[in-house]
Coordinates of C-alpha atoms (C1' of nucleotides) in Angstrom, one line a residue:
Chain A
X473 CA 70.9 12.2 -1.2
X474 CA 71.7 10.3 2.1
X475 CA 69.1 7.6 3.4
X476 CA 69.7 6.7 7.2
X477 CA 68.5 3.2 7.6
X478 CA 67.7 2.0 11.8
X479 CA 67.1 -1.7 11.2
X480 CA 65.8 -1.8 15.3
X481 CA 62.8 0.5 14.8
X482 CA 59.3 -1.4 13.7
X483 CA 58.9 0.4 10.6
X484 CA 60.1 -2.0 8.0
X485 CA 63.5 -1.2 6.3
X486 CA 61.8 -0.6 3.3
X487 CA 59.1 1.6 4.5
X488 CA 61.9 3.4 6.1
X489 CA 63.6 3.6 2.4
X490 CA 60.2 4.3 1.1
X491 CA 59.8 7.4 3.3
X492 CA 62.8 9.1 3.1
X493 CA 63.1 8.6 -0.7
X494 CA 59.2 10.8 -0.8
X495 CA 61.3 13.3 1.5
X496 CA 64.2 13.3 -0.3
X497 CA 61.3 14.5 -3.6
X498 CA 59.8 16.9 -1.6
X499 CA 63.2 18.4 0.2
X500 CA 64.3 19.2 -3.6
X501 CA 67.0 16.5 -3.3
X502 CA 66.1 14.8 -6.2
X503 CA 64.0 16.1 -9.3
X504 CA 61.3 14.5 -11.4
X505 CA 63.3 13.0 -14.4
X506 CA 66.3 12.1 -12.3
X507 CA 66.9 8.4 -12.5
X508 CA 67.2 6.9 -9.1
X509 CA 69.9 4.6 -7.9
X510 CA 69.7 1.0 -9.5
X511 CA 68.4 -1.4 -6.9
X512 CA 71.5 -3.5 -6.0
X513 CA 73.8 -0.2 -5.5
X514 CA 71.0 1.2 -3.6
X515 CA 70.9 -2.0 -1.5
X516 CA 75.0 -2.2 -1.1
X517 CA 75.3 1.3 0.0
X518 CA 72.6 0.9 2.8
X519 CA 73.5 -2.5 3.4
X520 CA 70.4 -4.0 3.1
X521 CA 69.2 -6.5 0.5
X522 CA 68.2 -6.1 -3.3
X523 CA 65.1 -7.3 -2.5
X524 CA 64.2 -5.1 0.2
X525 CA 65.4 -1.5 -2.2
X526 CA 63.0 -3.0 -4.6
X527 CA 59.8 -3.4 -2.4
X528 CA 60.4 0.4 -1.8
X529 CA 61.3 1.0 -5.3
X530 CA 57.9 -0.7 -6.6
X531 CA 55.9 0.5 -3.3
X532 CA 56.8 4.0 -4.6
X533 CA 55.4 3.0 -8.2
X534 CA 52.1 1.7 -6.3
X535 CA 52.0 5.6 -4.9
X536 CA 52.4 7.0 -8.2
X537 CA 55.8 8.9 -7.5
X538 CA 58.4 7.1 -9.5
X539 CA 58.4 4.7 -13.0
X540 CA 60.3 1.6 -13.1
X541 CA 61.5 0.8 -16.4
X542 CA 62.4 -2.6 -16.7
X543 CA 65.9 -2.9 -17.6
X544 CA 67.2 0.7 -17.2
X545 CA 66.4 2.2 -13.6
X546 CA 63.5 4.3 -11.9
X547 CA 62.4 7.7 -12.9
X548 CA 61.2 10.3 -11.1
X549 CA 57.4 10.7 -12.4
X550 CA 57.5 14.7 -12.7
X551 CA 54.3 16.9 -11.1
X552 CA 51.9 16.4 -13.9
X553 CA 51.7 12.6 -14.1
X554 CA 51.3 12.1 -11.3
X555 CA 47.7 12.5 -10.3
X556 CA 46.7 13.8 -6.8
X557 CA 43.2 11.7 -6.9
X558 CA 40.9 12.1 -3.8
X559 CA 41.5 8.6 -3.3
X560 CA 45.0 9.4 -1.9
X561 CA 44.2 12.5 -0.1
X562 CA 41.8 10.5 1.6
X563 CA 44.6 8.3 2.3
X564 CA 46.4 10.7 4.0
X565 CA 43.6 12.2 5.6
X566 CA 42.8 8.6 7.1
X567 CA 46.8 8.3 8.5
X568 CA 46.3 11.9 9.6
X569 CA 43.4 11.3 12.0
X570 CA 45.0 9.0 14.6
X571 CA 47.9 11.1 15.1
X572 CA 45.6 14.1 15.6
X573 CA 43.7 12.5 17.8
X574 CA 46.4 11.2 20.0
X575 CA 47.7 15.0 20.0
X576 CA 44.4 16.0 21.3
X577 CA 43.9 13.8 24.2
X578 CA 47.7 14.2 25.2
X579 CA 46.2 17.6 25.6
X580 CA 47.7 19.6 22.8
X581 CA 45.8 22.4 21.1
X582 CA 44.5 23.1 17.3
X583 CA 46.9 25.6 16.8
X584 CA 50.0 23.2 18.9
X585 CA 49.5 20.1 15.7
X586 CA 48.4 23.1 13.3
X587 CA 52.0 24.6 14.2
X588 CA 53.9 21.3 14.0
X589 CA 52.2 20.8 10.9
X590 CA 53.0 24.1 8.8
X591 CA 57.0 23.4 10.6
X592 CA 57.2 20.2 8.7
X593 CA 56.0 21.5 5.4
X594 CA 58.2 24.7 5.8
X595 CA 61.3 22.4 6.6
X596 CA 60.7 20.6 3.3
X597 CA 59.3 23.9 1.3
X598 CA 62.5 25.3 2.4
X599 CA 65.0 23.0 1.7
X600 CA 63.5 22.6 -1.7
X601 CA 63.0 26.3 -3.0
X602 CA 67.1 26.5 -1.4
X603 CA 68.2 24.1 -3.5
Chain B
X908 CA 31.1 3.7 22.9
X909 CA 31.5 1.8 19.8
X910 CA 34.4 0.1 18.4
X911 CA 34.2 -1.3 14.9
X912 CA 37.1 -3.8 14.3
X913 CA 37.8 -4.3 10.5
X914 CA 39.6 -7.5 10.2
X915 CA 40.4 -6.9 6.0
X916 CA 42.5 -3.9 7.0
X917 CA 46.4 -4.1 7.0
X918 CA 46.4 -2.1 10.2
X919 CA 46.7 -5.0 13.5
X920 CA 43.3 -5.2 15.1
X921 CA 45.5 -4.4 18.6
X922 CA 45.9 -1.2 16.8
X923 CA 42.5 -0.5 15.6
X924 CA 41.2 -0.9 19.1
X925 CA 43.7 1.5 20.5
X926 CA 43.2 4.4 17.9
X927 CA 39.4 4.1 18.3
X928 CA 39.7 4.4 22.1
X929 CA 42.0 7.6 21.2
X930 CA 39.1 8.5 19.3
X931 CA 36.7 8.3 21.8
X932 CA 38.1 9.7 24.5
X933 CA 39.0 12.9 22.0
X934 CA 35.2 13.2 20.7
X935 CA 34.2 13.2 24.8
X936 CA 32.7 9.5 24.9
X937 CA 34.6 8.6 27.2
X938 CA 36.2 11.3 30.1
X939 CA 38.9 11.2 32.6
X940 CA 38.4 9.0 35.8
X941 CA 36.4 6.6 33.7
X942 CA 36.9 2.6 33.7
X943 CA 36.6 0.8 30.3
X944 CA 35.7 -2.3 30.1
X945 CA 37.2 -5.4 31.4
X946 CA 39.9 -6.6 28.5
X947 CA 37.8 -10.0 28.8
X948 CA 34.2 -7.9 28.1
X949 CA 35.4 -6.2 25.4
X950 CA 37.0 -8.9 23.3
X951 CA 34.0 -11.0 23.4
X952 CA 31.8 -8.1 22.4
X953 CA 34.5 -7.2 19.6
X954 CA 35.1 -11.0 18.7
X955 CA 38.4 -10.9 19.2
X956 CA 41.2 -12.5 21.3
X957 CA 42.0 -11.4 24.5
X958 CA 45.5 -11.2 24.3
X959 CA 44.7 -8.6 21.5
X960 CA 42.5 -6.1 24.1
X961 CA 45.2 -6.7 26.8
X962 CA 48.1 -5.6 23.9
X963 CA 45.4 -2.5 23.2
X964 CA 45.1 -1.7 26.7
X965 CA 48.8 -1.7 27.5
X966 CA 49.6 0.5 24.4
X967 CA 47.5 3.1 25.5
X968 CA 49.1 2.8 29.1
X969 CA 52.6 3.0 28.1
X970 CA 51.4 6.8 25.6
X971 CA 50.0 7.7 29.4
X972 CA 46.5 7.6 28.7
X973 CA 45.6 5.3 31.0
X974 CA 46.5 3.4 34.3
X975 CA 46.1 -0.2 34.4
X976 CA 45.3 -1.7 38.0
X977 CA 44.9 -4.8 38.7
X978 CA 41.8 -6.4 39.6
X979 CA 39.9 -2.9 39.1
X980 CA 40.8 -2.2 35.7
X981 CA 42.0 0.2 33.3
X982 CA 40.7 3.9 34.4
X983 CA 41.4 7.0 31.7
X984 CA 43.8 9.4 32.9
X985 CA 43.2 13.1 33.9
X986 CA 44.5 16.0 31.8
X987 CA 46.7 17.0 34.4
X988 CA 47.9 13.2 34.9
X989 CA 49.3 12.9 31.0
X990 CA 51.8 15.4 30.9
X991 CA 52.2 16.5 27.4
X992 CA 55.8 16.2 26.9
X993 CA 57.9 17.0 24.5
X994 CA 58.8 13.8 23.6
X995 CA 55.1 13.1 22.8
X996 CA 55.0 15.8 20.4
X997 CA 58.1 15.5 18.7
X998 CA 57.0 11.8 18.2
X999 CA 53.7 12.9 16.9
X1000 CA 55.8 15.5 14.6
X1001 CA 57.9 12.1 13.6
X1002 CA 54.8 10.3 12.2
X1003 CA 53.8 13.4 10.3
X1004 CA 56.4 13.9 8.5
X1005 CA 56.2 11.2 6.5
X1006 CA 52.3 11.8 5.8
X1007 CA 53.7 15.5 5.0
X1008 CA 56.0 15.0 2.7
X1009 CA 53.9 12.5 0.7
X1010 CA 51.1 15.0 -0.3
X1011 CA 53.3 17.4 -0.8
X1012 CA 55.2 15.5 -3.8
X1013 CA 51.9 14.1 -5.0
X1014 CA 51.3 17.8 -5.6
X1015 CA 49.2 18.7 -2.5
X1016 CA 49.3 22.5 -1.5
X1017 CA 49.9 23.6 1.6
X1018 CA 46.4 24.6 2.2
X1019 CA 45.1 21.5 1.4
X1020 CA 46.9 19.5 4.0
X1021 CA 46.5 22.2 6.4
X1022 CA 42.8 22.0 5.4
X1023 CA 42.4 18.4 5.7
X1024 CA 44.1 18.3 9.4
X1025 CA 41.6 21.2 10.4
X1026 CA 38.6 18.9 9.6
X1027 CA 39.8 16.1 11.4
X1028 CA 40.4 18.4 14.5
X1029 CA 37.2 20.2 13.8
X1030 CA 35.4 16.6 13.4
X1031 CA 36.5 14.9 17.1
X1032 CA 36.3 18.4 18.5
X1033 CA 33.0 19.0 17.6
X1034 CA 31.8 15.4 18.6
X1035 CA 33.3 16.5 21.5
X1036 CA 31.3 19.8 22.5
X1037 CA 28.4 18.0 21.6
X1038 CA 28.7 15.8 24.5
Chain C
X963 CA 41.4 -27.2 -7.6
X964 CA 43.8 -28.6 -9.8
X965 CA 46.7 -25.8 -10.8
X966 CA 49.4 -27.6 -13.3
X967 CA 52.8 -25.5 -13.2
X968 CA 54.9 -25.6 -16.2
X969 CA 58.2 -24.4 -15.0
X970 CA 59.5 -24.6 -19.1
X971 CA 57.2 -22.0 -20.0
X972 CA 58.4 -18.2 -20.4
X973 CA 55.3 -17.3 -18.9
X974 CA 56.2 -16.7 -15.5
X975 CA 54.9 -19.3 -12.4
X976 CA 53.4 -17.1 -10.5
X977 CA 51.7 -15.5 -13.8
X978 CA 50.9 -19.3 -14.2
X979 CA 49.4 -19.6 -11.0
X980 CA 47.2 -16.2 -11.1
X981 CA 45.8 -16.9 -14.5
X982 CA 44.9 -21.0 -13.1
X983 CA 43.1 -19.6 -10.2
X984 CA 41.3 -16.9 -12.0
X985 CA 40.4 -19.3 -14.3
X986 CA 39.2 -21.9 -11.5
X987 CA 37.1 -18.8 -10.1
X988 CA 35.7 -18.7 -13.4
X989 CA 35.0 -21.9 -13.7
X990 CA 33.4 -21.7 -10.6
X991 CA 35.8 -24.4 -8.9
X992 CA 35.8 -21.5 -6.3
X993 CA 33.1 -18.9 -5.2
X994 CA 33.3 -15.6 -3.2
X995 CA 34.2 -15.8 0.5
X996 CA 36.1 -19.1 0.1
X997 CA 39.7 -18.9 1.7
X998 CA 42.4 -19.9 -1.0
X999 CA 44.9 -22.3 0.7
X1000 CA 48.2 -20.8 2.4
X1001 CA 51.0 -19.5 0.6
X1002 CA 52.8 -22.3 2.5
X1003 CA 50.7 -24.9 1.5
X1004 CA 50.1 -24.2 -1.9
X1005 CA 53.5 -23.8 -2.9
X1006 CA 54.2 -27.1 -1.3
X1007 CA 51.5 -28.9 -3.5
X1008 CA 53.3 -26.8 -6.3
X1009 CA 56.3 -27.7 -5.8
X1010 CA 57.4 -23.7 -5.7
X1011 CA 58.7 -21.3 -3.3
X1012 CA 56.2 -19.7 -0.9
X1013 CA 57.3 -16.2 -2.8
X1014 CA 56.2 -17.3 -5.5
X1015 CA 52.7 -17.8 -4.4
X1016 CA 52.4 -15.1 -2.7
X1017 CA 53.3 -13.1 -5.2
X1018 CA 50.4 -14.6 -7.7
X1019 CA 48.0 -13.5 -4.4
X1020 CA 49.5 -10.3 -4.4
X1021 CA 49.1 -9.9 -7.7
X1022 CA 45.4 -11.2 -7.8
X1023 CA 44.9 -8.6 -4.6
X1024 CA 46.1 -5.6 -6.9
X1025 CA 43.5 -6.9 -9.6
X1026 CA 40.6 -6.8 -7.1
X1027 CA 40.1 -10.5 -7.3
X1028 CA 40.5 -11.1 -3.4
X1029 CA 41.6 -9.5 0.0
X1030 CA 44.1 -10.8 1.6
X1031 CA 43.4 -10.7 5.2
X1032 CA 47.5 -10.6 7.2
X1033 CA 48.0 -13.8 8.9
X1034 CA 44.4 -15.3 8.2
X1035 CA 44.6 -16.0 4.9
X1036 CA 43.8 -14.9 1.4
X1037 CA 39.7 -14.9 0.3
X1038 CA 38.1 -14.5 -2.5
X1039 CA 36.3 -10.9 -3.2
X1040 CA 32.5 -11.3 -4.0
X1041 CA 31.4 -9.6 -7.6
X1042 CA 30.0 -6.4 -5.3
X1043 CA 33.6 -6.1 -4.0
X1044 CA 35.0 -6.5 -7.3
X1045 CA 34.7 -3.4 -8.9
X1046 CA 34.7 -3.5 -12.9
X1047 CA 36.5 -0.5 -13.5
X1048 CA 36.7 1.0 -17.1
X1049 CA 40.5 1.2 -16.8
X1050 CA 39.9 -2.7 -16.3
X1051 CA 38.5 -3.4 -19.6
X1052 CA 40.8 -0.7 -21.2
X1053 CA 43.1 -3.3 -19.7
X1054 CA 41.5 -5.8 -21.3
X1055 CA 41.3 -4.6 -24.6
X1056 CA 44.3 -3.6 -24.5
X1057 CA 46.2 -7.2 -24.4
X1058 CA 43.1 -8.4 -27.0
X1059 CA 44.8 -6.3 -29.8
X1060 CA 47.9 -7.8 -30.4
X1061 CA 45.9 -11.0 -30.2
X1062 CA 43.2 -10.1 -32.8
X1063 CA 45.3 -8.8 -34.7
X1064 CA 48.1 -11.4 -35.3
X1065 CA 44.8 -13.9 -36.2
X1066 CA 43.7 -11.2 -39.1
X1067 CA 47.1 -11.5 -40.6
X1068 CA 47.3 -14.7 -40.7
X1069 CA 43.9 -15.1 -42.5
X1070 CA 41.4 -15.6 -39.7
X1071 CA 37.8 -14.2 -40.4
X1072 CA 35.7 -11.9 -38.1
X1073 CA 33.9 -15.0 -37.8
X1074 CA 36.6 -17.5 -36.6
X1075 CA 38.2 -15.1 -34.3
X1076 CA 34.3 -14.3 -32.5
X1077 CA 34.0 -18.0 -32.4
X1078 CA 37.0 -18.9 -30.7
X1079 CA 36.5 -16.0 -28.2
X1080 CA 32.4 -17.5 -27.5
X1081 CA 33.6 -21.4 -27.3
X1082 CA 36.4 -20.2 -24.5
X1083 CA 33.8 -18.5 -22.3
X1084 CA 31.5 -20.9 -23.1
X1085 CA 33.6 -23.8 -22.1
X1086 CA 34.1 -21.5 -18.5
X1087 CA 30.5 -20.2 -18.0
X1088 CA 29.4 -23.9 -18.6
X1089 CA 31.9 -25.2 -16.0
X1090 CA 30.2 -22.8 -13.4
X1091 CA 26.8 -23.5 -14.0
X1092 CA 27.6 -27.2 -14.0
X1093 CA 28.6 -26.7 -10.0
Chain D
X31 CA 54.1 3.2 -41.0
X32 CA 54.6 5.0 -38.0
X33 CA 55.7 2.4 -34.8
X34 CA 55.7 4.1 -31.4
X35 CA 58.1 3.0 -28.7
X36 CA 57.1 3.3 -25.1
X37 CA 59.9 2.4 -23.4
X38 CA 58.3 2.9 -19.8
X39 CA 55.3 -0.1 -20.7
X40 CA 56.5 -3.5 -19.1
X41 CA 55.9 -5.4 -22.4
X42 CA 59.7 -5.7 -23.6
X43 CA 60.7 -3.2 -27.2
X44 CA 60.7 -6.1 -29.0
X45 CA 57.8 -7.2 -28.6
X46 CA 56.4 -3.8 -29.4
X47 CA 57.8 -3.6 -32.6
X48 CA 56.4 -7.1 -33.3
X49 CA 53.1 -6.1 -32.3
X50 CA 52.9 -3.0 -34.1
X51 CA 54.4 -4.5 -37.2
X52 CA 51.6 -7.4 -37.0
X53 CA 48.8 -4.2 -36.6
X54 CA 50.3 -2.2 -39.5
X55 CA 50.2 -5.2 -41.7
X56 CA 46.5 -5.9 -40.2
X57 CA 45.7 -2.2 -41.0
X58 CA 46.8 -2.7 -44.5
X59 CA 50.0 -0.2 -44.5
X60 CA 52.0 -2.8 -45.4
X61 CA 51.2 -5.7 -48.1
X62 CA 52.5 -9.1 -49.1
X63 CA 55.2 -8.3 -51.3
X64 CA 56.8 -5.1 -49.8
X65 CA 60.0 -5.4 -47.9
X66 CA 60.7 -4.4 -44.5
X67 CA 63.3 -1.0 -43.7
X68 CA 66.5 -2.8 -42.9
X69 CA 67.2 -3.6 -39.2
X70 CA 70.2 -1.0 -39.1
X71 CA 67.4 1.7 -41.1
X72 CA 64.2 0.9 -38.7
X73 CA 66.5 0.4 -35.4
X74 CA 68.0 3.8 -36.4
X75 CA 64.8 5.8 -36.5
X76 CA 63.2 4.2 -33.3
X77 CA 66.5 5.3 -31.6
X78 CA 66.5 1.3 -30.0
X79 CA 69.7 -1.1 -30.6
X80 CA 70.3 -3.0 -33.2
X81 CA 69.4 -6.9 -31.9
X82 CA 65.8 -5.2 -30.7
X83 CA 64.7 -5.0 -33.5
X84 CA 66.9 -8.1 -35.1
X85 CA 64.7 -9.9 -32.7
X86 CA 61.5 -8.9 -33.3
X87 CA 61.9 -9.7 -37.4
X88 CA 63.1 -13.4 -36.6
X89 CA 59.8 -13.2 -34.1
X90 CA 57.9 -12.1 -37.1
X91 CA 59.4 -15.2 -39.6
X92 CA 58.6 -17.6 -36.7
X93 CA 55.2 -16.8 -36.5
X94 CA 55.1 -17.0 -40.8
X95 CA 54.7 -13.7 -41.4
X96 CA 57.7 -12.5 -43.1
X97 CA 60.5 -14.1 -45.0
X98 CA 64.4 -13.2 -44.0
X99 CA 66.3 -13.1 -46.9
X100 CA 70.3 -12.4 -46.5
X101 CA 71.1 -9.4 -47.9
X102 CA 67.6 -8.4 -49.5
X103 CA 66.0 -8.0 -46.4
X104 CA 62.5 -9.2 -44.9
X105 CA 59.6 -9.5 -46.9
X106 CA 56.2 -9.6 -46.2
X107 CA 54.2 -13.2 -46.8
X108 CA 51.0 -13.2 -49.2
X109 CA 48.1 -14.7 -48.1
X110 CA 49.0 -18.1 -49.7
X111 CA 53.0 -18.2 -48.1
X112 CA 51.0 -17.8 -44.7
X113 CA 49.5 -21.0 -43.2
X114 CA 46.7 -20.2 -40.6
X115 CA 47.7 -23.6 -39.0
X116 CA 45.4 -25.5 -36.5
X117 CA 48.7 -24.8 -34.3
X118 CA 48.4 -21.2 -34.3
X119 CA 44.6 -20.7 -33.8
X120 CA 45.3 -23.1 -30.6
X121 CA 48.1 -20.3 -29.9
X122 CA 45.7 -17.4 -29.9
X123 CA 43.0 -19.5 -28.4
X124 CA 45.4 -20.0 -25.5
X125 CA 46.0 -16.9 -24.9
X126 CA 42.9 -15.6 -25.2
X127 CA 41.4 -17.5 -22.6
X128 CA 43.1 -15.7 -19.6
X129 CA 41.9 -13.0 -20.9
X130 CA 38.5 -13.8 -21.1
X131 CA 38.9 -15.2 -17.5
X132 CA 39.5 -12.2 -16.3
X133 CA 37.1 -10.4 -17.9
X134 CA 34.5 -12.8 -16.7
X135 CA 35.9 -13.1 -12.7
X136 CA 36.0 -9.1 -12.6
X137 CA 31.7 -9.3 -13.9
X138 CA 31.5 -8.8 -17.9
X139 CA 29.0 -9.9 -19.5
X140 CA 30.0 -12.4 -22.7
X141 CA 28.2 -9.1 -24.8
X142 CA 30.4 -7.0 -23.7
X143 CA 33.7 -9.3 -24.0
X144 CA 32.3 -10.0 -27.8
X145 CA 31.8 -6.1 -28.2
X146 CA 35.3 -5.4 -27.1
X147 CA 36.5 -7.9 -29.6
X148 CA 35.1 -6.8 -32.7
X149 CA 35.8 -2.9 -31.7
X150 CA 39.3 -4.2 -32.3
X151 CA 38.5 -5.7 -35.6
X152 CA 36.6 -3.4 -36.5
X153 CA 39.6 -1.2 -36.1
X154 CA 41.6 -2.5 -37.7
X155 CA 39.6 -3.4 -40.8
X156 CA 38.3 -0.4 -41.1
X157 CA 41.8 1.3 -41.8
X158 CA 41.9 -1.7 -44.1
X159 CA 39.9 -0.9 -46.2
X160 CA 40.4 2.6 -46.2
X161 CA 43.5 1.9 -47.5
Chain E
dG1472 C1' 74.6 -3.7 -16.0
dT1473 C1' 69.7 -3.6 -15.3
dG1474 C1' 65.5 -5.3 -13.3
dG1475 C1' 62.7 -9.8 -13.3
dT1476 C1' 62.2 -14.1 -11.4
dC1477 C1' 63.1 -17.8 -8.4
dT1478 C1' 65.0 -20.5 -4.5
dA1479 C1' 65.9 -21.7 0.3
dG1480 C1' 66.2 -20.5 4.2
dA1481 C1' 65.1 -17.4 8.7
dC1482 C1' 62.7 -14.6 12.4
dC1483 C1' 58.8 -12.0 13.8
dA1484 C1' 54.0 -10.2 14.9
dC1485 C1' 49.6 -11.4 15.1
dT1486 C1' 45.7 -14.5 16.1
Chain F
dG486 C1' 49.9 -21.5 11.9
dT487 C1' 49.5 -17.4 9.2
dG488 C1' 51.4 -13.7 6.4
dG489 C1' 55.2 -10.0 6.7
dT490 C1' 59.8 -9.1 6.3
dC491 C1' 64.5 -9.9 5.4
dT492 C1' 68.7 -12.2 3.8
dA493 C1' 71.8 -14.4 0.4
dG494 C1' 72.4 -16.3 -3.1
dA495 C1' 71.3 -17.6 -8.4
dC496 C1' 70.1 -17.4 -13.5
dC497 C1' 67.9 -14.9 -17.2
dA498 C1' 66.2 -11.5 -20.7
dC499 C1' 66.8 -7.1 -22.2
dA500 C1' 69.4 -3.1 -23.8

DNA sequence: GTGGTCTAGACCACT
DNA sequence: GTGGTCTAGACCACA
């Protein structure tokens, strides 16, 4: 799995690892169970810091996607341990709302950020069921 | 309008300010041709620093939803003024993404998230016709 | 409030400092609302590294002891905030085991163990109403 | 006696075997007298190296609860072998008192810190006897 | 070899 | 002046 790092944008490098690591999940790229890449390879092949792969790493445990076992690498949590709780759907939903807004007073229609919506999740859907 | 600044949040207060104007203008508070407030009004009515309206202010400017003019203040923009462009929307489709992909490896369906964006639509939208 | 590092011990220093603090709440040495001192300056008094600190505050956040407020400081949630969550005590209970258990091996009594737990809030609770 | 190893918990193997060997002995499946599986026997069947559980029987001895003997293996103190030393109340008292800390900080009431500790004992007595 | 912890520095965004 | 982020090193416990 490849993880494109732009140090210039304001999204932290981590978030940025962070991101693309969920992506990665949901593209199919990597599988519950797999064991990610230990923190300081992760770090040399990106060429960012050990510290800064393991803010993602443990951000990603906050969010209930991956375990970190001490001493032997991150898992993968697979679909039934982790728990969808209302909590982070609301989560989302509360991300969600300035984007939709912004869409809607740049003047784009329900069915414009409907359609951009259903694209993304059909990119990732796809990707995974072709893998 | 009403703009409720929650200092405990991890999102700036510059930031707050800007999505709730966003808000407001998509729920119909405020329309096209209108003048908000002077930057030094509002951040004594919201408590805040100046500096942090004026960053608001020139936010929503550079996304094209406002013109700033000096001395007469900051009027919102027609619809015809902000052109939609497709930059705007593939950045909007940017920020998505990540929100995306996140449900869908917590285990969200496809309806869900598709559900949840509808009610934020349906929420400012309707606020809006109410007006 | 007095917080006394001992760097010898295996019990980690910014474990060290969460458990002093929490304790000093306890004690009442510091109420709701109060801001804790800065990362910066606390670690200086301590002797530490500012990561250290901050990681004890981060730590005490993701207990839902206080909210730290970006670039204004860390403060001190009131009881209301401070939910009291079932998975807490779980928690709870869950370190208390081993604990209880090593004492009935080694001979202690229901009665000696109960003791020791009522003299160690006691010795707390009395410190707060003292203030 | 049945120990269960959960790798993915924070708290190190060792210390799990410890523990559990401590709550089996508590729970009366093991008495004064009997003698420990071998290291190579018990580090076998929880599928964990060697030293892991090396290190938790020398953990044990420390504490006074078992005797290493070269070549005959470890065996289980009685009562009498087993000082409950001033030293080792302090020891348990000292840990205990973050724990009550926290208990207190996040809102429980001493009755339902007390209640927690003897469902513990009880637990473990109860098996006791029902030995 | 792994993650955990800690140090000592730095720049930045926000207030 | 605050916390947030990042870097570049280091030692340790665990497996």
């Amino acid at each position: 799995m490849l993880i494109q790092i732009e140090p210039q944008l304001d999204v932290p490098i981590y978030e940025q690892v962070t991101r693309q690591i969920i992506e990665g999940i949901a593209r199919g790229e990597m599988k519950p169970g797999d064991t990610l890449p230990s923190v300081r390879n992760l770090a040399a092949d990106l060429g960012v810091n050990m510290h800064t792969v393991n803010k993602s790493y443990h951000e990603l445990e906050a969010k209930g996607i991956l375990t970190i076992r001490a001493k032997s690498g991150a898992i993968i949590r697979s679909a039934e341990e982790r728990a969808l709780t209302p909590e982070q759907l609301q989560q989302i939903e509360k991300n969600l709302k300035p984007l939709v807004a912004e869409g809607m007073v740049l003047g784009a229609t329900v069915d414009q950020i409907e359609c951009m919506m259903k694209k993304v999740f059909a990119d990732l859907q796809m990707s995974a069921e072709g893998v």
